[in-house]
XYZ file of C-alpha atoms in Angstrom:
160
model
C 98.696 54.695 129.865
C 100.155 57.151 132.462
C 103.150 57.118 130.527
C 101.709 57.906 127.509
C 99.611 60.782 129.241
C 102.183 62.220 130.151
C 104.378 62.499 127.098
C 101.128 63.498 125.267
C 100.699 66.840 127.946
C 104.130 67.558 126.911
C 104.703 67.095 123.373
C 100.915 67.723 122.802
C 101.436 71.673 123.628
C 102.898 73.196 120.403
C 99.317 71.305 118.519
C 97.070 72.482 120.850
C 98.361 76.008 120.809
C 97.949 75.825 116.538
C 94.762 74.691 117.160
C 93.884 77.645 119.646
C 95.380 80.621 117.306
C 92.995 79.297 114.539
C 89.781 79.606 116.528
C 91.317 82.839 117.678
C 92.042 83.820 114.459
C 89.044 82.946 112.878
C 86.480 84.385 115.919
C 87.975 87.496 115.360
C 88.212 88.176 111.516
C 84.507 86.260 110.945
C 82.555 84.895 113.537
C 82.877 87.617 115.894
C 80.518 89.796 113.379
C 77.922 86.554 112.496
C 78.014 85.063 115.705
C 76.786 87.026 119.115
C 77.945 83.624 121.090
C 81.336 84.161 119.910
C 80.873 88.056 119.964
C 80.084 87.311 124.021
C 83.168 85.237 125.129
C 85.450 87.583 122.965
C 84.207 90.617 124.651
C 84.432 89.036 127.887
C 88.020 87.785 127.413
C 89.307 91.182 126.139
C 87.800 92.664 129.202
C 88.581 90.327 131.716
C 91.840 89.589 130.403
C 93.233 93.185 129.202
C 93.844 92.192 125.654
C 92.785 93.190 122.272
C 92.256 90.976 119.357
C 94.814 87.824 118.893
C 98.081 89.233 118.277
C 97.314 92.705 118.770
C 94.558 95.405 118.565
C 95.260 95.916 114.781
C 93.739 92.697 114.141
C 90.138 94.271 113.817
C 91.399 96.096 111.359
C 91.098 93.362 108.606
C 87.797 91.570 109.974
C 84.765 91.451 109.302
C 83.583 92.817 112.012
C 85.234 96.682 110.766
C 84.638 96.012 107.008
C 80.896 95.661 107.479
C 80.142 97.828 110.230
C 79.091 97.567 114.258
C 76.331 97.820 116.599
C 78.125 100.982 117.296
C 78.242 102.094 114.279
C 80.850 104.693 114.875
C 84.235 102.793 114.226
C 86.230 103.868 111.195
C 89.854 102.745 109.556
C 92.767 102.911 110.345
C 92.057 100.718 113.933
C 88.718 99.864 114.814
C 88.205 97.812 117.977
C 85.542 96.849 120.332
C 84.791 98.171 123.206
C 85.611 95.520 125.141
C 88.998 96.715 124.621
C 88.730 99.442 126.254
C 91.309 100.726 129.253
C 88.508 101.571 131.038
C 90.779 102.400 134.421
C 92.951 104.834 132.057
C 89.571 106.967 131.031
C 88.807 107.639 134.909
C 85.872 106.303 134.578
C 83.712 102.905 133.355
C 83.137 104.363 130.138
C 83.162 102.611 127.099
C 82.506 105.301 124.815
C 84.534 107.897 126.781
C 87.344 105.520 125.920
C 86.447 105.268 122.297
C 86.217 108.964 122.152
C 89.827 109.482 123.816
C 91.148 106.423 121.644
C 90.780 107.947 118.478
C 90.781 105.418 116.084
C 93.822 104.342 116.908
C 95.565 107.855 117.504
C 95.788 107.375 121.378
C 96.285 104.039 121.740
C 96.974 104.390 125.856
C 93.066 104.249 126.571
C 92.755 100.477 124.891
C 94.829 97.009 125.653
C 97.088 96.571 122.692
C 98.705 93.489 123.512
C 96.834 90.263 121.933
C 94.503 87.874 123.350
C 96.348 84.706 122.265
C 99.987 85.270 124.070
C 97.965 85.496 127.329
C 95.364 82.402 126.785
C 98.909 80.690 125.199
C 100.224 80.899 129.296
C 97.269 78.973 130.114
C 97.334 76.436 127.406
C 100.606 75.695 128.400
C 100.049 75.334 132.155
C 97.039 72.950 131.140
C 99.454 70.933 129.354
C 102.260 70.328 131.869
C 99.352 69.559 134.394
C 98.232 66.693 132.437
C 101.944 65.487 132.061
C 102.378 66.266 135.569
C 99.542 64.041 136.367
C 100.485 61.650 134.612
C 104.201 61.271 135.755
C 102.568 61.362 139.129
C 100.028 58.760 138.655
C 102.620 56.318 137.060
C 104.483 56.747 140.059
C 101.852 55.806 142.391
C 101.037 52.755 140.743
C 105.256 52.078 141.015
C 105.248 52.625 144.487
C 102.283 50.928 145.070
C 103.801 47.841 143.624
C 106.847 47.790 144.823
C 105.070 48.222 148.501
C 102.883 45.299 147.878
C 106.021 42.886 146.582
C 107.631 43.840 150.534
C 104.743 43.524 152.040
C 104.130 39.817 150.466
C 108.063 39.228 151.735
C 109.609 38.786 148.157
C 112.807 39.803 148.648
C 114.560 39.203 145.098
C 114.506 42.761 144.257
C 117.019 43.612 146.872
């Protein structure tokens, strides 16, 4: 079982990530607009993690979200983003729609995080993955050690 945990965190990695650039995918080009839930943790992991959309900030472009309009009501084509994207520190000041203002629609693209969402959560994925392998190996190990201590212990000697 720790064996197969183990090869699982491992090989398990490049399935998990497909699965993760789906939801990605899909939260931004559809649920994102239907779903405030979804709208929440997006916003929050833009802002918290200084990313924009899932590959990039162009992304919003083609959702749902842009086609149908915001709760700001003020985003247009080519590159409409939240403002959760926002560079607030490169504005001077916490100001979401100072930053829209200076960002342009995609014409000053230095007061928003360009670089996607999905690289950045892909890191973690990946991290969670070799933890579980790691525990695994390790685990497996005990239990080895363990044995072998208890067959010395209990004076069988074959072994050596």
């Amino acid at each position: 079982l720790e064996i197969a945990t183990a090869i699982f965190g491992y090989q398990g990695t490049p399935g998990l990530e497909a699965i993760a650039l789906r939801h990605m995918t899909q939260d931004v080009q559809t649920k994102y607009f239907t779903m405030p839930n979804v709208r929440e943790a997006m916003n929050r992991l833009q802002s918290t993690r200084h990313c924009c959309g899932y590959s990039n900030y162009q992304d919003w472009a083609s959702s749902t979200w842009a086609k149908n309009g915001t709760a700001e009501n003020t985003l247009k084509p080519p590159y409409p983003v939240p403002t959760s994207c926002c560079n607030t520190t490169m504005v001077g000041s916490n100001s979401a729609t100072q930053c829209m203002k200076l960002y342009n629609y995609g014409a000053q693209t230095k007061y928003i995080y360009t670089e996607g969402c999905f690289p950045r959560y892909k890191a973690d994925i990946i991290m969670f993955m070799y933890s579980i392998a790691a525990f695994g190996i390790g685990v497996s190990l005990l239990q080895n050690f363990n044995n072998l201590s208890q067959l010395i212990n209990e004076g069988d000697h074959s072994l050596f």
